[in-house]
């Protein structure tokens, strides 16, 4: 028995009319219902993006795995819950409030972001703190492009992020069991936020971001553990103090503010030295076991951000 109601929104409410009509045609000829069951990716519209220099040689994880195996506690704590229970979520209309220590605070809507900021495809290695990994072809843009628009003040040192609160659309926020404090919050140091590898994603696999992957706008920081990648962002605040972060508030001895991928610093309850690449060459234990690389393989680009810091202390 599912804990939550299955999605029951009509495709016509969240899909452009032509896409909806062609899908109806498709569904009329294929096995209706089944094709739509669960994944919001079935609703995703094509998204234009230029290729970029940032890509890795690793084979991308299948779209099926990327869109059906992840964490998004607003929709439940199970790995398949986000895909199964995010169908009621409405990623449009959507605005993001950007303020705090900036010269030009603003509230910007998604259509403006998509129209005015050029999108790129970035194929990134992603490493979850639970020791599994994926390779995801994101579409997005450097977070710095948005930060530049609001002109951070010299006193700003950190960037704080917040996810939307919508219990009516996010069953994990309305159920009897509330696993986290809402809103989900995250943060970066301003220099990390401005690093060219740090992007806000609006899509994956050439399509608009599916609900379960953080529609319509989520953070992607490929050298940090996956929990830093806050989803469905509605608020970005520049500040001079290290912002609270959801997992650090939950268990500070297990999850630090930095959360840089580091095979030399184990999680208190498990090793971080290796990772299971989802969907790859399934061996005896259901996935290829790879050695985890410092900064998830992005050390040449980002290690300099932490020069002189004790990374065992600032984990
Ligand atoms: N963002 C919100 N708002 N709520 C969440 O529960 N989970 C995080 C992160 N962002 C989470 C979130 C965790 S633990 C991971 S591993 C990634 O999202 C996984 O999602 P992805 O595979 O779509 O990147």
Short mmCIF file of C-alpha atoms and ligand atoms in Angstrom, two decimals:
data_model
loop_
_atom_site.label_atom_id
_atom_site.label_comp_id
_atom_site.label_asym_id
_atom_site.label_seq_id
_atom_site.Cartn_x
_atom_site.Cartn_y
_atom_site.Cartn_z
CA UNK A 1 0.00 0.00 0.00
CA UNK A 2 1.44 3.38 -0.93
CA UNK A 3 1.60 5.81 1.96
CA UNK A 4 0.53 8.69 -0.22
CA UNK A 5 -2.14 9.33 -2.82
CA UNK A 6 -0.92 8.66 -6.35
CA UNK A 7 -0.76 11.71 -8.68
CA UNK A 8 -4.08 12.51 -10.29
CA UNK A 9 -3.44 15.79 -12.11
CA UNK A 10 -4.53 15.84 -15.75
CA UNK A 11 -1.66 16.04 -18.22
CA UNK A 12 -3.54 18.90 -19.90
CA UNK A 13 -3.00 21.11 -16.86
CA UNK A 14 0.77 20.99 -16.89
CA UNK A 15 1.74 20.28 -20.47
CA UNK A 16 1.70 22.61 -23.47
CA UNK A 17 -1.35 21.84 -25.61
CA UNK A 18 0.51 20.48 -28.64
CA UNK A 19 2.66 18.16 -26.54
CA UNK A 20 -0.42 17.05 -24.64
CA UNK A 21 -2.32 16.34 -27.83
CA UNK A 22 0.50 14.36 -29.40
CA UNK A 23 0.89 12.43 -26.16
CA UNK A 24 -2.82 11.64 -26.16
CA UNK A 25 -2.38 10.31 -29.64
CA UNK A 26 0.59 8.25 -28.51
CA UNK A 27 -1.25 6.99 -25.47
CA UNK A 28 -4.24 6.11 -27.58
CA UNK A 29 -2.10 3.75 -29.59
CA UNK A 30 0.21 2.52 -26.86
CA UNK A 31 -0.78 1.10 -23.53
CA UNK A 32 -2.42 4.13 -21.92
CA UNK A 33 -1.81 4.84 -18.26
CA UNK A 34 1.22 2.60 -17.94
CA UNK A 35 3.42 4.96 -19.92
CA UNK A 36 2.48 7.85 -17.65
CA UNK A 37 2.54 5.96 -14.39
CA UNK A 38 4.78 7.70 -11.96
CA UNK A 39 7.51 9.67 -13.62
CA UNK A 40 7.07 13.38 -14.10
CA UNK A 41 9.64 13.04 -16.88
CA UNK A 42 6.78 11.90 -19.07
CA UNK A 43 5.54 15.52 -18.90
CA UNK A 44 8.86 17.18 -19.67
CA UNK A 45 9.01 19.57 -22.63
CA UNK A 46 12.10 19.94 -24.85
CA UNK A 47 14.56 22.58 -23.68
CA UNK A 48 17.13 24.32 -25.88
CA UNK A 49 20.66 24.42 -24.55
CA UNK A 50 24.13 24.98 -25.98
CA UNK A 51 26.77 22.33 -25.27
CA UNK A 52 29.52 23.32 -22.85
CA UNK A 53 33.14 22.53 -22.08
CA UNK A 54 32.09 20.97 -18.79
CA UNK A 55 31.50 17.31 -19.41
CA UNK A 56 32.99 14.03 -18.27
CA UNK A 57 33.88 10.89 -20.23
CA UNK A 58 31.83 8.59 -17.98
CA UNK A 59 28.74 7.14 -19.58
CA UNK A 60 25.59 9.03 -18.52
CA UNK A 61 23.26 7.14 -16.20
CA UNK A 62 20.02 6.14 -17.95
CA UNK A 63 17.22 8.70 -17.88
CA UNK A 64 15.05 6.04 -16.29
CA UNK A 65 17.43 5.72 -13.31
CA UNK A 66 18.04 9.48 -13.06
CA UNK A 67 14.32 10.17 -12.85
CA UNK A 68 13.16 7.29 -10.66
CA UNK A 69 15.89 6.81 -8.03
CA UNK A 70 16.59 9.86 -5.89
CA UNK A 71 15.87 11.78 -2.72
CA UNK A 72 13.29 14.54 -2.40
CA UNK A 73 11.81 14.22 1.08
CA UNK A 74 9.02 16.68 0.32
CA UNK A 75 7.53 13.76 -1.62
CA UNK A 76 8.47 10.97 0.77
CA UNK A 77 11.60 9.31 2.12
CA UNK A 78 11.80 6.33 -0.28
CA UNK A 79 14.01 6.46 -3.39
CA UNK A 80 11.04 5.92 -5.70
CA UNK A 81 8.69 8.27 -3.81
CA UNK A 82 9.73 11.47 -5.67
CA UNK A 83 8.85 9.98 -9.06
CA UNK A 84 5.66 8.37 -7.76
CA UNK A 85 4.20 11.18 -5.70
CA UNK A 86 5.28 14.41 -7.40
CA UNK A 87 2.59 14.41 -10.08
CA UNK A 88 0.43 16.99 -8.28
CA UNK A 89 3.29 19.48 -7.99
CA UNK A 90 2.92 22.60 -10.17
CA UNK A 91 6.28 24.09 -11.19
CA UNK A 92 4.59 27.00 -12.99
CA UNK A 93 4.00 29.84 -12.48
CA UNK A 94 7.20 30.17 -10.44
CA UNK A 95 9.21 33.05 -9.03
CA UNK A 96 12.50 33.19 -7.14
CA UNK A 97 13.12 35.93 -4.59
CA UNK A 98 16.76 37.06 -4.45
CA UNK A 99 17.74 39.46 -1.67
CA UNK A 100 19.73 40.04 1.49
CA UNK A 101 23.11 41.71 1.12
CA UNK A 102 22.70 42.83 -2.48
CA UNK A 103 22.42 46.21 -4.19
CA UNK A 104 19.50 45.18 -6.38
CA UNK A 105 17.11 42.72 -4.71
CA UNK A 106 14.61 41.25 -7.12
CA UNK A 107 11.91 38.67 -7.67
CA UNK A 108 12.45 36.97 -10.98
CA UNK A 109 10.07 34.57 -12.70
CA UNK A 110 11.06 31.35 -14.44
CA UNK A 111 10.03 32.55 -17.89
CA UNK A 112 12.40 35.52 -17.58
CA UNK A 113 15.24 33.25 -16.44
CA UNK A 114 14.71 30.90 -19.39
CA UNK A 115 14.38 33.79 -21.85
CA UNK A 116 17.25 35.98 -20.69
CA UNK A 117 19.93 33.61 -19.41
CA UNK A 118 21.59 31.26 -21.94
CA UNK A 119 21.28 27.58 -21.04
CA UNK A 120 24.10 25.04 -21.45
CA UNK A 121 24.33 21.29 -21.20
CA UNK A 122 26.67 20.09 -18.44
CA UNK A 123 27.38 16.40 -17.99
CA UNK A 124 28.38 16.05 -14.34
CA UNK A 125 29.41 13.22 -12.08
CA UNK A 126 27.08 13.28 -9.05
CA UNK A 127 27.95 11.59 -5.73
CA UNK A 128 25.33 11.03 -3.06
CA UNK A 129 26.40 10.93 0.60
CA UNK A 130 24.82 7.47 0.73
CA UNK A 131 27.72 6.23 -1.45
CA UNK A 132 25.91 5.86 -4.77
CA UNK A 133 26.64 7.93 -7.84
CA UNK A 134 25.27 8.88 -11.25
CA UNK A 135 26.36 10.82 -14.31
CA UNK A 136 23.70 13.35 -15.29
CA UNK A 137 23.40 15.50 -18.41
CA UNK A 138 21.99 18.64 -16.82
CA UNK A 139 20.73 21.74 -18.58
CA UNK A 140 21.28 24.95 -16.70
CA UNK A 141 23.38 28.04 -16.24
CA UNK A 142 26.08 29.26 -13.85
CA UNK A 143 24.57 30.49 -10.58
CA UNK A 144 26.93 33.46 -10.93
CA UNK A 145 24.82 34.72 -13.86
CA UNK A 146 21.90 35.23 -11.47
CA UNK A 147 24.06 36.58 -8.63
CA UNK A 148 25.62 39.18 -10.95
CA UNK A 149 22.16 40.59 -11.66
CA UNK A 150 21.51 41.46 -8.01
CA UNK A 151 25.02 42.80 -7.34
CA UNK A 152 26.15 41.20 -4.05
CA UNK A 153 27.58 43.72 -1.55
CA UNK A 154 31.20 43.45 -0.43
CA UNK A 155 29.96 42.35 2.99
CA UNK A 156 28.17 39.26 1.60
CA UNK A 157 30.09 36.04 2.29
CA UNK A 158 27.51 33.26 1.91
CA UNK A 159 24.46 32.35 -0.17
CA UNK A 160 21.41 30.73 1.48
CA UNK A 161 18.77 28.77 -0.48
CA UNK A 162 15.22 27.70 0.36
CA UNK A 163 12.84 25.15 -1.16
CA UNK A 164 9.14 25.87 -1.56
CA UNK A 165 6.61 24.78 1.11
CA UNK A 166 3.43 23.36 -0.45
CA UNK A 167 1.86 20.63 1.68
CA UNK A 168 -1.10 20.37 -0.71
CA UNK A 169 1.21 19.41 -3.58
CA UNK A 170 4.03 17.77 -1.63
CA UNK A 171 2.69 14.79 0.32
CA UNK A 172 5.88 14.48 2.39
CA UNK A 173 5.05 17.88 3.92
CA UNK A 174 1.53 16.94 4.93
CA UNK A 175 1.74 13.36 6.13
CA UNK A 176 1.59 12.19 9.72
CA UNK A 177 5.34 11.58 9.73
CA UNK A 178 7.41 14.71 9.02
CA UNK A 179 10.99 13.60 8.38
CA UNK A 180 12.54 17.09 8.16
CA UNK A 181 11.90 20.69 9.20
CA UNK A 182 10.51 22.69 6.27
CA UNK A 183 11.59 24.53 4.30
CA UNK A 184 14.58 22.47 3.15
CA UNK A 185 17.51 24.90 3.33
CA UNK A 186 21.04 24.87 1.99
CA UNK A 187 23.99 27.20 1.67
CA UNK A 188 27.30 27.84 -0.02
CA UNK A 189 30.18 30.19 0.60
CA UNK A 190 29.96 33.03 -1.92
CA UNK A 191 33.15 31.95 -3.72
CA UNK A 192 31.76 28.40 -4.06
CA UNK A 193 28.49 29.82 -5.34
CA UNK A 194 30.32 31.91 -7.92
CA UNK A 195 32.55 29.06 -9.10
CA UNK A 196 31.85 28.33 -12.79
CA UNK A 197 31.08 24.65 -12.03
CA UNK A 198 28.16 25.66 -9.79
CA UNK A 199 24.95 25.74 -11.79
CA UNK A 200 21.23 26.15 -11.38
CA UNK A 201 19.62 23.40 -13.44
CA UNK A 202 16.37 23.83 -15.35
CA UNK A 203 16.46 20.52 -17.20
CA UNK A 204 18.11 17.17 -17.80
CA UNK A 205 18.48 14.92 -20.83
CA UNK A 206 17.46 17.80 -23.10
CA UNK A 207 14.09 18.27 -21.41
CA UNK A 208 12.50 20.49 -18.81
CA UNK A 209 13.37 19.32 -15.29
CA UNK A 210 10.94 16.62 -14.08
CA UNK A 211 9.21 17.41 -10.78
CA UNK A 212 11.08 14.70 -8.90
CA UNK A 213 14.45 16.16 -9.90
CA UNK A 214 13.66 19.60 -8.48
CA UNK A 215 11.49 21.47 -10.97
CA UNK A 216 11.63 24.14 -12.06
CA UNK A 217 15.03 25.23 -10.68
CA UNK A 218 17.56 23.42 -8.49
CA UNK A 219 21.17 23.74 -7.43
CA UNK A 220 23.91 21.45 -8.78
CA UNK A 221 27.38 21.49 -7.18
CA UNK A 222 29.24 18.48 -8.62
CA UNK A 223 32.15 18.36 -6.14
CA UNK A 224 29.83 18.17 -3.12
CA UNK A 225 27.57 15.42 -1.82
CA UNK A 226 24.14 15.36 -3.45
CA UNK A 227 22.25 16.79 -0.47
CA UNK A 228 23.76 20.22 -1.23
CA UNK A 229 21.72 20.18 -4.48
CA UNK A 230 18.62 21.85 -3.08
CA UNK A 231 15.53 21.47 -5.26
CA UNK A 232 12.54 23.64 -6.26
CA UNK A 233 14.21 26.85 -5.06
CA UNK A 234 12.03 29.86 -4.22
CA UNK A 235 14.43 32.02 -2.24
CA UNK A 236 18.12 32.97 -2.47
CA UNK A 237 19.60 35.21 0.23
CA UNK A 238 23.08 36.75 0.39
CA UNK A 239 24.37 36.93 3.94
CA UNK A 240 27.52 37.46 6.02
CA UNK A 241 26.87 34.43 8.26
CA UNK A 242 27.18 30.74 7.46
CA UNK A 243 23.56 29.74 6.78
CA UNK A 244 21.88 26.75 8.45
CA UNK A 245 21.55 23.66 6.26
CA UNK A 246 18.87 20.97 6.59
CA UNK A 247 21.06 17.88 7.06
CA UNK A 248 23.47 19.67 9.37
CA UNK A 249 20.51 20.68 11.56
CA UNK A 250 19.29 17.05 11.55
CA UNK A 251 22.64 15.43 12.44
CA UNK A 252 25.58 17.81 12.69
CA UNK A 253 28.10 15.08 13.54
CA UNK A 254 27.22 13.32 10.26
CA UNK A 255 26.67 16.17 7.80
CA UNK A 256 28.76 19.32 7.75
CA UNK A 257 28.27 22.64 5.99
CA UNK A 258 30.94 21.96 3.36
CA UNK A 259 30.00 18.41 2.34
CA UNK A 260 32.84 18.20 -0.17
CA UNK A 261 33.18 14.70 -1.60
CA UNK A 262 36.15 13.27 0.28
CA UNK A 263 37.12 9.57 0.19
CA UNK A 264 39.51 10.17 3.12
CA UNK A 265 36.80 11.30 5.54
CA UNK A 266 34.30 8.55 6.33
CA UNK A 267 30.73 9.17 7.33
CA UNK A 268 30.46 8.07 11.01
CA UNK A 269 28.36 5.09 9.92
CA UNK A 270 29.95 4.06 6.61
CA UNK A 271 32.99 4.49 4.37
CA UNK A 272 33.11 7.17 1.69
CA UNK A 273 36.09 5.56 -0.07
CA UNK A 274 34.02 3.86 -2.79
CA UNK A 275 30.69 4.36 -4.51
CA UNK A 276 28.12 2.31 -6.38
CA UNK A 277 27.50 3.69 -9.89
CA UNK A 278 23.75 3.29 -10.41
CA UNK A 279 22.79 1.14 -13.40
CA UNK A 280 26.34 0.10 -14.32
CA UNK A 281 27.66 -3.40 -14.98
CA UNK A 282 25.67 -5.00 -12.24
CA UNK A 283 27.95 -7.30 -10.31
CA UNK A 284 27.19 -9.40 -7.31
CA UNK A 285 26.12 -6.40 -5.24
CA UNK A 286 23.99 -4.70 -7.85
CA UNK A 287 26.23 -2.00 -9.27
CA UNK A 288 29.81 -1.25 -10.27
CA UNK A 289 31.95 -0.27 -7.29
CA UNK A 290 34.25 2.66 -8.10
CA UNK A 291 36.84 4.46 -6.06
CA UNK A 292 35.52 7.84 -4.98
CA UNK A 293 37.77 10.70 -6.07
CA UNK A 294 38.66 13.76 -3.95
CA UNK A 295 36.18 16.53 -4.74
CA UNK A 296 34.37 13.92 -6.87
CA UNK A 297 37.05 14.23 -9.56
CA UNK A 298 36.85 18.04 -9.77
CA UNK A 299 39.88 18.70 -7.55
CA UNK A 300 41.86 20.51 -10.27
CA UNK A 301 39.03 23.02 -10.54
CA UNK A 302 38.02 23.50 -6.91
CA UNK A 303 40.70 22.33 -4.45
CA UNK A 304 42.08 25.88 -4.40
CA UNK A 305 38.88 27.12 -2.76
CA UNK A 306 39.90 25.22 0.39
CA UNK A 307 43.64 25.92 0.51
CA UNK A 308 44.87 25.81 4.09
CA UNK A 309 41.62 24.39 5.51
CA UNK A 310 41.56 21.18 7.55
CA UNK A 311 39.01 19.19 5.56
CA UNK A 312 38.59 16.65 8.38
CA UNK A 313 37.33 19.48 10.53
CA UNK A 314 35.40 21.34 7.85
CA UNK A 315 33.63 18.24 6.45
N1 LIG B 1 16.20 19.11 -2.03
C1 LIG B 1 15.06 19.15 -1.30
N2 LIG B 1 14.32 20.27 -1.33
N3 LIG B 1 14.63 18.10 -0.55
C2 LIG B 1 15.38 16.94 -0.48
O1 LIG B 1 14.98 16.00 0.24
N4 LIG B 1 17.42 15.76 -1.18
C3 LIG B 1 18.84 15.96 -1.53
C4 LIG B 1 19.00 16.80 -2.81
N5 LIG B 1 18.10 17.95 -2.76
C5 LIG B 1 16.60 16.87 -1.21
C6 LIG B 1 16.97 17.99 -2.00
C7 LIG B 1 19.58 14.72 -1.66
S1 LIG B 1 19.90 13.87 -0.21
C8 LIG B 1 20.05 14.27 -2.87
S2 LIG B 1 21.08 12.86 -2.96
C9 LIG B 1 19.68 14.92 -4.15
O2 LIG B 1 18.75 15.97 -3.95
C10 LIG B 1 19.16 13.81 -5.04
O3 LIG B 1 18.41 14.22 -6.13
P1 LIG B 1 18.90 14.20 -7.65
O4 LIG B 1 19.32 12.79 -7.98
O5 LIG B 1 17.72 14.63 -8.43
O6 LIG B 1 20.05 15.15 -7.72
#
